[in-house]
Amino acid sequence: MAQSSEVRAKKAYETFCAYFDGRNLKYDKESSEDGAYRINISGKGDDLTMKFLIVINPKYDLISILSQMPFNIDEDKLAYGAIATSIITDNLREGSFDFNVKTGAIYYRITSSYSQMEVTKELCAHLFEISTYTVDRYNDKLFMFAKGAMSTEEIYDFVHSDK
Protein backbone atom coordinates (compact mmCIF):
# COMPACT_ATOMS: atom_id res chain seq x y z
CA MET A 1 0.00 0.00 0.00
CA ALA A 2 1.36 3.41 -0.99
CA GLN A 3 2.21 5.85 1.77
CA SER A 4 0.35 9.14 2.03
CA SER A 5 2.02 12.40 1.05
CA GLU A 6 2.07 13.44 4.69
CA VAL A 7 3.89 10.27 5.78
CA ARG A 8 6.46 10.60 2.96
CA ALA A 9 7.00 14.28 3.85
CA LYS A 10 7.51 13.47 7.54
CA LYS A 11 10.03 10.76 6.65
CA ALA A 12 11.87 13.15 4.31
CA TYR A 13 11.96 15.77 7.07
CA GLU A 14 13.27 13.26 9.61
CA THR A 15 15.92 12.09 7.14
CA PHE A 16 17.10 15.66 6.55
CA CYS A 17 17.28 16.26 10.31
CA ALA A 18 19.20 12.98 10.78
CA TYR A 19 21.64 14.07 8.05
CA PHE A 20 22.30 17.37 9.88
CA ASP A 21 22.53 15.58 13.24
CA GLY A 22 25.09 13.18 11.77
CA ARG A 23 27.22 16.16 10.77
CA ASN A 24 26.74 17.82 14.18
CA LEU A 25 25.14 20.85 12.54
CA LYS A 26 22.82 23.15 14.47
CA TYR A 27 19.49 24.01 12.89
CA ASP A 28 15.98 25.12 13.73
CA LYS A 29 12.97 23.15 12.61
CA GLU A 30 9.25 23.73 12.45
CA SER A 31 6.10 22.49 10.81
CA SER A 32 3.56 24.90 9.42
CA GLU A 33 -0.19 25.15 9.19
CA ASP A 34 -0.07 24.19 5.52
CA GLY A 35 1.51 20.83 6.44
CA ALA A 36 4.98 21.71 5.16
CA TYR A 37 8.09 21.11 7.23
CA ARG A 38 10.79 23.76 7.47
CA ILE A 39 14.42 23.63 8.54
CA ASN A 40 16.53 26.78 8.96
CA ILE A 41 20.30 26.50 8.99
CA SER A 42 23.06 29.06 8.59
CA GLY A 43 26.81 29.26 8.60
CA LYS A 44 29.80 31.22 7.41
CA GLY A 45 31.12 30.48 3.95
CA ASP A 46 34.49 31.60 2.65
CA ASP A 47 33.35 35.21 2.85
CA LEU A 48 29.69 35.90 3.65
CA THR A 49 27.22 34.28 6.04
CA MET A 50 24.83 31.93 4.28
CA LYS A 51 21.29 31.15 5.45
CA PHE A 52 19.25 28.28 4.08
CA LEU A 53 15.58 27.39 4.40
CA ILE A 54 14.69 23.80 3.55
CA VAL A 55 10.99 23.28 2.85
CA ILE A 56 9.47 19.83 2.52
CA ASN A 57 6.06 20.21 0.91
CA PRO A 58 3.71 17.20 1.14
CA LYS A 59 1.17 18.78 -1.21
CA TYR A 60 3.58 18.54 -4.15
CA ASP A 61 6.14 15.98 -2.84
CA LEU A 62 8.91 18.55 -3.18
CA ILE A 63 12.03 19.45 -1.24
CA SER A 64 13.17 23.02 -1.85
CA ILE A 65 16.27 24.71 -0.51
CA LEU A 66 16.21 28.50 -0.59
CA SER A 67 18.93 30.98 0.30
CA GLN A 68 18.29 34.70 0.18
CA MET A 69 21.39 36.79 -0.41
CA PRO A 70 22.02 39.21 2.50
CA PHE A 71 21.82 42.25 0.20
CA ASN A 72 19.65 43.67 -2.58
CA ILE A 73 20.52 45.21 -5.93
CA ASP A 74 19.85 48.96 -6.00
CA GLU A 75 16.94 50.25 -8.05
CA ASP A 76 19.19 51.89 -10.64
CA LYS A 77 20.86 48.51 -11.39
CA LEU A 78 17.79 46.24 -11.52
CA ALA A 79 18.08 45.44 -15.24
CA TYR A 80 21.77 44.64 -14.85
CA GLY A 81 20.98 42.56 -11.76
CA ALA A 82 18.66 40.44 -13.88
CA ILE A 83 21.44 40.02 -16.43
CA ALA A 84 24.06 39.12 -13.80
CA THR A 85 21.86 36.48 -12.17
CA SER A 86 20.90 35.08 -15.58
CA ILE A 87 24.56 34.75 -16.57
CA ILE A 88 25.26 32.72 -13.44
CA THR A 89 22.07 30.62 -13.60
CA ASP A 90 22.65 29.78 -17.26
CA ASN A 91 25.84 27.99 -16.24
CA LEU A 92 24.61 26.10 -13.18
CA ARG A 93 24.10 22.34 -13.34
CA GLU A 94 21.45 22.40 -10.63
CA GLY A 95 19.39 25.15 -9.05
CA SER A 96 18.99 28.77 -10.03
CA PHE A 97 19.49 32.29 -8.81
CA ASP A 98 16.09 33.95 -8.86
CA PHE A 99 15.97 37.73 -9.10
CA ASN A 100 13.07 39.90 -7.94
CA VAL A 101 13.00 42.82 -10.37
CA LYS A 102 10.82 44.90 -8.04
CA THR A 103 12.92 44.64 -4.86
CA GLY A 104 16.37 43.66 -6.14
CA ALA A 105 16.40 40.59 -3.88
CA ILE A 106 18.34 37.52 -5.05
CA TYR A 107 17.59 33.97 -3.98
CA TYR A 108 19.32 30.69 -4.71
CA ARG A 109 16.77 27.88 -5.16
CA ILE A 110 17.03 24.17 -5.79
CA THR A 111 14.02 21.88 -5.84
CA SER A 112 13.73 18.11 -6.05
CA SER A 113 10.67 15.90 -6.27
CA TYR A 114 10.57 12.90 -3.96
CA SER A 115 7.43 11.48 -5.53
CA GLN A 116 7.71 7.71 -6.02
CA MET A 117 11.00 7.51 -4.10
CA GLU A 118 12.48 7.40 -0.63
CA VAL A 119 14.49 10.40 0.54
CA THR A 120 17.91 9.17 1.63
CA LYS A 121 20.72 10.86 3.56
CA GLU A 122 22.68 10.77 0.29
CA LEU A 123 20.00 12.85 -1.45
CA CYS A 124 19.95 15.27 1.49
CA ALA A 125 23.74 15.53 1.36
CA HIS A 126 23.69 16.16 -2.38
CA LEU A 127 21.03 18.87 -2.23
CA PHE A 128 22.60 20.64 0.74
CA GLU A 129 26.20 20.39 -0.48
CA ILE A 130 25.40 21.63 -3.99
CA SER A 131 23.46 24.50 -2.41
CA THR A 132 26.23 25.55 -0.02
CA TYR A 133 28.87 25.22 -2.74
CA THR A 134 26.87 27.28 -5.24
CA VAL A 135 25.88 30.04 -2.82
CA ASP A 136 29.43 30.29 -1.45
CA ARG A 137 30.92 30.41 -4.96
CA TYR A 138 28.69 33.23 -6.20
CA ASN A 139 27.38 35.26 -3.24
CA ASP A 140 30.50 37.40 -2.94
CA LYS A 141 30.53 38.07 -6.70
CA LEU A 142 26.88 39.14 -6.59
CA PHE A 143 27.63 41.29 -3.53
CA MET A 144 30.53 42.96 -5.38
CA PHE A 145 28.22 43.53 -8.32
CA ALA A 146 25.57 45.05 -6.03
CA LYS A 147 28.16 47.44 -4.58
CA GLY A 148 29.46 48.47 -8.02
CA ALA A 149 32.80 46.69 -7.65
CA MET A 150 32.05 44.16 -10.40
CA SER A 151 30.35 44.52 -13.80
CA THR A 152 28.16 42.08 -15.70
CA GLU A 153 31.11 41.50 -18.02
CA GLU A 154 33.30 40.57 -15.05
CA ILE A 155 30.56 38.25 -13.76
CA TYR A 156 30.52 36.61 -17.20
CA ASP A 157 34.31 36.25 -17.22
CA PHE A 158 34.29 34.71 -13.73
CA VAL A 159 31.55 32.23 -14.61
CA HIS A 160 33.38 31.13 -17.73
CA SER A 161 36.91 31.17 -16.24
CA ASP A 162 36.81 27.52 -15.19
CA LYS A 163 35.38 26.05 -18.38
JSON list of C-alpha atoms in Angstrom, two decimals:
[
{"chain": "A", "resi": 1, "resn": "MET", "atom": "CA", "xyz": [0.00, 0.00, 0.00]},
{"chain": "A", "resi": 2, "resn": "ALA", "atom": "CA", "xyz": [1.36, 3.41, -0.99]},
{"chain": "A", "resi": 3, "resn": "GLN", "atom": "CA", "xyz": [2.21, 5.85, 1.77]},
{"chain": "A", "resi": 4, "resn": "SER", "atom": "CA", "xyz": [0.35, 9.14, 2.03]},
{"chain": "A", "resi": 5, "resn": "SER", "atom": "CA", "xyz": [2.02, 12.40, 1.05]},
{"chain": "A", "resi": 6, "resn": "GLU", "atom": "CA", "xyz": [2.07, 13.44, 4.69]},
{"chain": "A", "resi": 7, "resn": "VAL", "atom": "CA", "xyz": [3.89, 10.27, 5.78]},
{"chain": "A", "resi": 8, "resn": "ARG", "atom": "CA", "xyz": [6.46, 10.60, 2.96]},
{"chain": "A", "resi": 9, "resn": "ALA", "atom": "CA", "xyz": [7.00, 14.28, 3.85]},
{"chain": "A", "resi": 10, "resn": "LYS", "atom": "CA", "xyz": [7.51, 13.47, 7.54]},
{"chain": "A", "resi": 11, "resn": "LYS", "atom": "CA", "xyz": [10.03, 10.76, 6.65]},
{"chain": "A", "resi": 12, "resn": "ALA", "atom": "CA", "xyz": [11.87, 13.15, 4.31]},
{"chain": "A", "resi": 13, "resn": "TYR", "atom": "CA", "xyz": [11.96, 15.77, 7.07]},
{"chain": "A", "resi": 14, "resn": "GLU", "atom": "CA", "xyz": [13.27, 13.26, 9.61]},
{"chain": "A", "resi": 15, "resn": "THR", "atom": "CA", "xyz": [15.92, 12.09, 7.14]},
{"chain": "A", "resi": 16, "resn": "PHE", "atom": "CA", "xyz": [17.10, 15.66, 6.55]},
{"chain": "A", "resi": 17, "resn": "CYS", "atom": "CA", "xyz": [17.28, 16.26, 10.31]},
{"chain": "A", "resi": 18, "resn": "ALA", "atom": "CA", "xyz": [19.20, 12.98, 10.78]},
{"chain": "A", "resi": 19, "resn": "TYR", "atom": "CA", "xyz": [21.64, 14.07, 8.05]},
{"chain": "A", "resi": 20, "resn": "PHE", "atom": "CA", "xyz": [22.30, 17.37, 9.88]},
{"chain": "A", "resi": 21, "resn": "ASP", "atom": "CA", "xyz": [22.53, 15.58, 13.24]},
{"chain": "A", "resi": 22, "resn": "GLY", "atom": "CA", "xyz": [25.09, 13.18, 11.77]},
{"chain": "A", "resi": 23, "resn": "ARG", "atom": "CA", "xyz": [27.22, 16.16, 10.77]},
{"chain": "A", "resi": 24, "resn": "ASN", "atom": "CA", "xyz": [26.74, 17.82, 14.18]},
{"chain": "A", "resi": 25, "resn": "LEU", "atom": "CA", "xyz": [25.14, 20.85, 12.54]},
{"chain": "A", "resi": 26, "resn": "LYS", "atom": "CA", "xyz": [22.82, 23.15, 14.47]},
{"chain": "A", "resi": 27, "resn": "TYR", "atom": "CA", "xyz": [19.49, 24.01, 12.89]},
{"chain": "A", "resi": 28, "resn": "ASP", "atom": "CA", "xyz": [15.98, 25.12, 13.73]},
{"chain": "A", "resi": 29, "resn": "LYS", "atom": "CA", "xyz": [12.97, 23.15, 12.61]},
{"chain": "A", "resi": 30, "resn": "GLU", "atom": "CA", "xyz": [9.25, 23.73, 12.45]},
{"chain": "A", "resi": 31, "resn": "SER", "atom": "CA", "xyz": [6.10, 22.49, 10.81]},
{"chain": "A", "resi": 32, "resn": "SER", "atom": "CA", "xyz": [3.56, 24.90, 9.42]},
{"chain": "A", "resi": 33, "resn": "GLU", "atom": "CA", "xyz": [-0.19, 25.15, 9.19]},
{"chain": "A", "resi": 34, "resn": "ASP", "atom": "CA", "xyz": [-0.07, 24.19, 5.52]},
{"chain": "A", "resi": 35, "resn": "GLY", "atom": "CA", "xyz": [1.51, 20.83, 6.44]},
{"chain": "A", "resi": 36, "resn": "ALA", "atom": "CA", "xyz": [4.98, 21.71, 5.16]},
{"chain": "A", "resi": 37, "resn": "TYR", "atom": "CA", "xyz": [8.09, 21.11, 7.23]},
{"chain": "A", "resi": 38, "resn": "ARG", "atom": "CA", "xyz": [10.79, 23.76, 7.47]},
{"chain": "A", "resi": 39, "resn": "ILE", "atom": "CA", "xyz": [14.42, 23.63, 8.54]},
{"chain": "A", "resi": 40, "resn": "ASN", "atom": "CA", "xyz": [16.53, 26.78, 8.96]},
{"chain": "A", "resi": 41, "resn": "ILE", "atom": "CA", "xyz": [20.30, 26.50, 8.99]},
{"chain": "A", "resi": 42, "resn": "SER", "atom": "CA", "xyz": [23.06, 29.06, 8.59]},
{"chain": "A", "resi": 43, "resn": "GLY", "atom": "CA", "xyz": [26.81, 29.26, 8.60]},
{"chain": "A", "resi": 44, "resn": "LYS", "atom": "CA", "xyz": [29.80, 31.22, 7.41]},
{"chain": "A", "resi": 45, "resn": "GLY", "atom": "CA", "xyz": [31.12, 30.48, 3.95]},
{"chain": "A", "resi": 46, "resn": "ASP", "atom": "CA", "xyz": [34.49, 31.60, 2.65]},
{"chain": "A", "resi": 47, "resn": "ASP", "atom": "CA", "xyz": [33.35, 35.21, 2.85]},
{"chain": "A", "resi": 48, "resn": "LEU", "atom": "CA", "xyz": [29.69, 35.90, 3.65]},
{"chain": "A", "resi": 49, "resn": "THR", "atom": "CA", "xyz": [27.22, 34.28, 6.04]},
{"chain": "A", "resi": 50, "resn": "MET", "atom": "CA", "xyz": [24.83, 31.93, 4.28]},
{"chain": "A", "resi": 51, "resn": "LYS", "atom": "CA", "xyz": [21.29, 31.15, 5.45]},
{"chain": "A", "resi": 52, "resn": "PHE", "atom": "CA", "xyz": [19.25, 28.28, 4.08]},
{"chain": "A", "resi": 53, "resn": "LEU", "atom": "CA", "xyz": [15.58, 27.39, 4.40]},
{"chain": "A", "resi": 54, "resn": "ILE", "atom": "CA", "xyz": [14.69, 23.80, 3.55]},
{"chain": "A", "resi": 55, "resn": "VAL", "atom": "CA", "xyz": [10.99, 23.28, 2.85]},
{"chain": "A", "resi": 56, "resn": "ILE", "atom": "CA", "xyz": [9.47, 19.83, 2.52]},
{"chain": "A", "resi": 57, "resn": "ASN", "atom": "CA", "xyz": [6.06, 20.21, 0.91]},
{"chain": "A", "resi": 58, "resn": "PRO", "atom": "CA", "xyz": [3.71, 17.20, 1.14]},
{"chain": "A", "resi": 59, "resn": "LYS", "atom": "CA", "xyz": [1.17, 18.78, -1.21]},
{"chain": "A", "resi": 60, "resn": "TYR", "atom": "CA", "xyz": [3.58, 18.54, -4.15]},
{"chain": "A", "resi": 61, "resn": "ASP", "atom": "CA", "xyz": [6.14, 15.98, -2.84]},
{"chain": "A", "resi": 62, "resn": "LEU", "atom": "CA", "xyz": [8.91, 18.55, -3.18]},
{"chain": "A", "resi": 63, "resn": "ILE", "atom": "CA", "xyz": [12.03, 19.45, -1.24]},
{"chain": "A", "resi": 64, "resn": "SER", "atom": "CA", "xyz": [13.17, 23.02, -1.85]},
{"chain": "A", "resi": 65, "resn": "ILE", "atom": "CA", "xyz": [16.27, 24.71, -0.51]},
{"chain": "A", "resi": 66, "resn": "LEU", "atom": "CA", "xyz": [16.21, 28.50, -0.59]},
{"chain": "A", "resi": 67, "resn": "SER", "atom": "CA", "xyz": [18.93, 30.98, 0.30]},
{"chain": "A", "resi": 68, "resn": "GLN", "atom": "CA", "xyz": [18.29, 34.70, 0.18]},
{"chain": "A", "resi": 69, "resn": "MET", "atom": "CA", "xyz": [21.39, 36.79, -0.41]},
{"chain": "A", "resi": 70, "resn": "PRO", "atom": "CA", "xyz": [22.02, 39.21, 2.50]},
{"chain": "A", "resi": 71, "resn": "PHE", "atom": "CA", "xyz": [21.82, 42.25, 0.20]},
{"chain": "A", "resi": 72, "resn": "ASN", "atom": "CA", "xyz": [19.65, 43.67, -2.58]},
{"chain": "A", "resi": 73, "resn": "ILE", "atom": "CA", "xyz": [20.52, 45.21, -5.93]},
{"chain": "A", "resi": 74, "resn": "ASP", "atom": "CA", "xyz": [19.85, 48.96, -6.00]},
{"chain": "A", "resi": 75, "resn": "GLU", "atom": "CA", "xyz": [16.94, 50.25, -8.05]},
{"chain": "A", "resi": 76, "resn": "ASP", "atom": "CA", "xyz": [19.19, 51.89, -10.64]},
{"chain": "A", "resi": 77, "resn": "LYS", "atom": "CA", "xyz": [20.86, 48.51, -11.39]},
{"chain": "A", "resi": 78, "resn": "LEU", "atom": "CA", "xyz": [17.79, 46.24, -11.52]},
{"chain": "A", "resi": 79, "resn": "ALA", "atom": "CA", "xyz": [18.08, 45.44, -15.24]},
{"chain": "A", "resi": 80, "resn": "TYR", "atom": "CA", "xyz": [21.77, 44.64, -14.85]},
{"chain": "A", "resi": 81, "resn": "GLY", "atom": "CA", "xyz": [20.98, 42.56, -11.76]},
{"chain": "A", "resi": 82, "resn": "ALA", "atom": "CA", "xyz": [18.66, 40.44, -13.88]},
{"chain": "A", "resi": 83, "resn": "ILE", "atom": "CA", "xyz": [21.44, 40.02, -16.43]},
{"chain": "A", "resi": 84, "resn": "ALA", "atom": "CA", "xyz": [24.06, 39.12, -13.80]},
{"chain": "A", "resi": 85, "resn": "THR", "atom": "CA", "xyz": [21.86, 36.48, -12.17]},
{"chain": "A", "resi": 86, "resn": "SER", "atom": "CA", "xyz": [20.90, 35.08, -15.58]},
{"chain": "A", "resi": 87, "resn": "ILE", "atom": "CA", "xyz": [24.56, 34.75, -16.57]},
{"chain": "A", "resi": 88, "resn": "ILE", "atom": "CA", "xyz": [25.26, 32.72, -13.44]},
{"chain": "A", "resi": 89, "resn": "THR", "atom": "CA", "xyz": [22.07, 30.62, -13.60]},
{"chain": "A", "resi": 90, "resn": "ASP", "atom": "CA", "xyz": [22.65, 29.78, -17.26]},
{"chain": "A", "resi": 91, "resn": "ASN", "atom": "CA", "xyz": [25.84, 27.99, -16.24]},
{"chain": "A", "resi": 92, "resn": "LEU", "atom": "CA", "xyz": [24.61, 26.10, -13.18]},
{"chain": "A", "resi": 93, "resn": "ARG", "atom": "CA", "xyz": [24.10, 22.34, -13.34]},
{"chain": "A", "resi": 94, "resn": "GLU", "atom": "CA", "xyz": [21.45, 22.40, -10.63]},
{"chain": "A", "resi": 95, "resn": "GLY", "atom": "CA", "xyz": [19.39, 25.15, -9.05]},
{"chain": "A", "resi": 96, "resn": "SER", "atom": "CA", "xyz": [18.99, 28.77, -10.03]},
{"chain": "A", "resi": 97, "resn": "PHE", "atom": "CA", "xyz": [19.49, 32.29, -8.81]},
{"chain": "A", "resi": 98, "resn": "ASP", "atom": "CA", "xyz": [16.09, 33.95, -8.86]},
{"chain": "A", "resi": 99, "resn": "PHE", "atom": "CA", "xyz": [15.97, 37.73, -9.10]},
{"chain": "A", "resi": 100, "resn": "ASN", "atom": "CA", "xyz": [13.07, 39.90, -7.94]},
{"chain": "A", "resi": 101, "resn": "VAL", "atom": "CA", "xyz": [13.00, 42.82, -10.37]},
{"chain": "A", "resi": 102, "resn": "LYS", "atom": "CA", "xyz": [10.82, 44.90, -8.04]},
{"chain": "A", "resi": 103, "resn": "THR", "atom": "CA", "xyz": [12.92, 44.64, -4.86]},
{"chain": "A", "resi": 104, "resn": "GLY", "atom": "CA", "xyz": [16.37, 43.66, -6.14]},
{"chain": "A", "resi": 105, "resn": "ALA", "atom": "CA", "xyz": [16.40, 40.59, -3.88]},
{"chain": "A", "resi": 106, "resn": "ILE", "atom": "CA", "xyz": [18.34, 37.52, -5.05]},
{"chain": "A", "resi": 107, "resn": "TYR", "atom": "CA", "xyz": [17.59, 33.97, -3.98]},
{"chain": "A", "resi": 108, "resn": "TYR", "atom": "CA", "xyz": [19.32, 30.69, -4.71]},
{"chain": "A", "resi": 109, "resn": "ARG", "atom": "CA", "xyz": [16.77, 27.88, -5.16]},
{"chain": "A", "resi": 110, "resn": "ILE", "atom": "CA", "xyz": [17.03, 24.17, -5.79]},
{"chain": "A", "resi": 111, "resn": "THR", "atom": "CA", "xyz": [14.02, 21.88, -5.84]},
{"chain": "A", "resi": 112, "resn": "SER", "atom": "CA", "xyz": [13.73, 18.11, -6.05]},
{"chain": "A", "resi": 113, "resn": "SER", "atom": "CA", "xyz": [10.67, 15.90, -6.27]},
{"chain": "A", "resi": 114, "resn": "TYR", "atom": "CA", "xyz": [10.57, 12.90, -3.96]},
{"chain": "A", "resi": 115, "resn": "SER", "atom": "CA", "xyz": [7.43, 11.48, -5.53]},
{"chain": "A", "resi": 116, "resn": "GLN", "atom": "CA", "xyz": [7.71, 7.71, -6.02]},
{"chain": "A", "resi": 117, "resn": "MET", "atom": "CA", "xyz": [11.00, 7.51, -4.10]},
{"chain": "A", "resi": 118, "resn": "GLU", "atom": "CA", "xyz": [12.48, 7.40, -0.63]},
{"chain": "A", "resi": 119, "resn": "VAL", "atom": "CA", "xyz": [14.49, 10.40, 0.54]},
{"chain": "A", "resi": 120, "resn": "THR", "atom": "CA", "xyz": [17.91, 9.17, 1.63]},
{"chain": "A", "resi": 121, "resn": "LYS", "atom": "CA", "xyz": [20.72, 10.86, 3.56]},
{"chain": "A", "resi": 122, "resn": "GLU", "atom": "CA", "xyz": [22.68, 10.77, 0.29]},
{"chain": "A", "resi": 123, "resn": "LEU", "atom": "CA", "xyz": [20.00, 12.85, -1.45]},
{"chain": "A", "resi": 124, "resn": "CYS", "atom": "CA", "xyz": [19.95, 15.27, 1.49]},
{"chain": "A", "resi": 125, "resn": "ALA", "atom": "CA", "xyz": [23.74, 15.53, 1.36]},
{"chain": "A", "resi": 126, "resn": "HIS", "atom": "CA", "xyz": [23.69, 16.16, -2.38]},
{"chain": "A", "resi": 127, "resn": "LEU", "atom": "CA", "xyz": [21.03, 18.87, -2.23]},
{"chain": "A", "resi": 128, "resn": "PHE", "atom": "CA", "xyz": [22.60, 20.64, 0.74]},
{"chain": "A", "resi": 129, "resn": "GLU", "atom": "CA", "xyz": [26.20, 20.39, -0.48]},
{"chain": "A", "resi": 130, "resn": "ILE", "atom": "CA", "xyz": [25.40, 21.63, -3.99]},
{"chain": "A", "resi": 131, "resn": "SER", "atom": "CA", "xyz": [23.46, 24.50, -2.41]},
{"chain": "A", "resi": 132, "resn": "THR", "atom": "CA", "xyz": [26.23, 25.55, -0.02]},
{"chain": "A", "resi": 133, "resn": "TYR", "atom": "CA", "xyz": [28.87, 25.22, -2.74]},
{"chain": "A", "resi": 134, "resn": "THR", "atom": "CA", "xyz": [26.87, 27.28, -5.24]},
{"chain": "A", "resi": 135, "resn": "VAL", "atom": "CA", "xyz": [25.88, 30.04, -2.82]},
{"chain": "A", "resi": 136, "resn": "ASP", "atom": "CA", "xyz": [29.43, 30.29, -1.45]},
{"chain": "A", "resi": 137, "resn": "ARG", "atom": "CA", "xyz": [30.92, 30.41, -4.96]},
{"chain": "A", "resi": 138, "resn": "TYR", "atom": "CA", "xyz": [28.69, 33.23, -6.20]},
{"chain": "A", "resi": 139, "resn": "ASN", "atom": "CA", "xyz": [27.38, 35.26, -3.24]},
{"chain": "A", "resi": 140, "resn": "ASP", "atom": "CA", "xyz": [30.50, 37.40, -2.94]},
{"chain": "A", "resi": 141, "resn": "LYS", "atom": "CA", "xyz": [30.53, 38.07, -6.70]},
{"chain": "A", "resi": 142, "resn": "LEU", "atom": "CA", "xyz": [26.88, 39.14, -6.59]},
{"chain": "A", "resi": 143, "resn": "PHE", "atom": "CA", "xyz": [27.63, 41.29, -3.53]},
{"chain": "A", "resi": 144, "resn": "MET", "atom": "CA", "xyz": [30.53, 42.96, -5.38]},
{"chain": "A", "resi": 145, "resn": "PHE", "atom": "CA", "xyz": [28.22, 43.53, -8.32]},
{"chain": "A", "resi": 146, "resn": "ALA", "atom": "CA", "xyz": [25.57, 45.05, -6.03]},
{"chain": "A", "resi": 147, "resn": "LYS", "atom": "CA", "xyz": [28.16, 47.44, -4.58]},
{"chain": "A", "resi": 148, "resn": "GLY", "atom": "CA", "xyz": [29.46, 48.47, -8.02]},
{"chain": "A", "resi": 149, "resn": "ALA", "atom": "CA", "xyz": [32.80, 46.69, -7.65]},
{"chain": "A", "resi": 150, "resn": "MET", "atom": "CA", "xyz": [32.05, 44.16, -10.40]},
{"chain": "A", "resi": 151, "resn": "SER", "atom": "CA", "xyz": [30.35, 44.52, -13.80]},
{"chain": "A", "resi": 152, "resn": "THR", "atom": "CA", "xyz": [28.16, 42.08, -15.70]},
{"chain": "A", "resi": 153, "resn": "GLU", "atom": "CA", "xyz": [31.11, 41.50, -18.02]},
{"chain": "A", "resi": 154, "resn": "GLU", "atom": "CA", "xyz": [33.30, 40.57, -15.05]},
{"chain": "A", "resi": 155, "resn": "ILE", "atom": "CA", "xyz": [30.56, 38.25, -13.76]},
{"chain": "A", "resi": 156, "resn": "TYR", "atom": "CA", "xyz": [30.52, 36.61, -17.20]},
{"chain": "A", "resi": 157, "resn": "ASP", "atom": "CA", "xyz": [34.31, 36.25, -17.22]},
{"chain": "A", "resi": 158, "resn": "PHE", "atom": "CA", "xyz": [34.29, 34.71, -13.73]},
{"chain": "A", "resi": 159, "resn": "VAL", "atom": "CA", "xyz": [31.55, 32.23, -14.61]},
{"chain": "A", "resi": 160, "resn": "HIS", "atom": "CA", "xyz": [33.38, 31.13, -17.73]},
{"chain": "A", "resi": 161, "resn": "SER", "atom": "CA", "xyz": [36.91, 31.17, -16.24]},
{"chain": "A", "resi": 162, "resn": "ASP", "atom": "CA", "xyz": [36.81, 27.52, -15.19]},
{"chain": "A", "resi": 163, "resn": "LYS", "atom": "CA", "xyz": [35.38, 26.05, -18.38]}
]
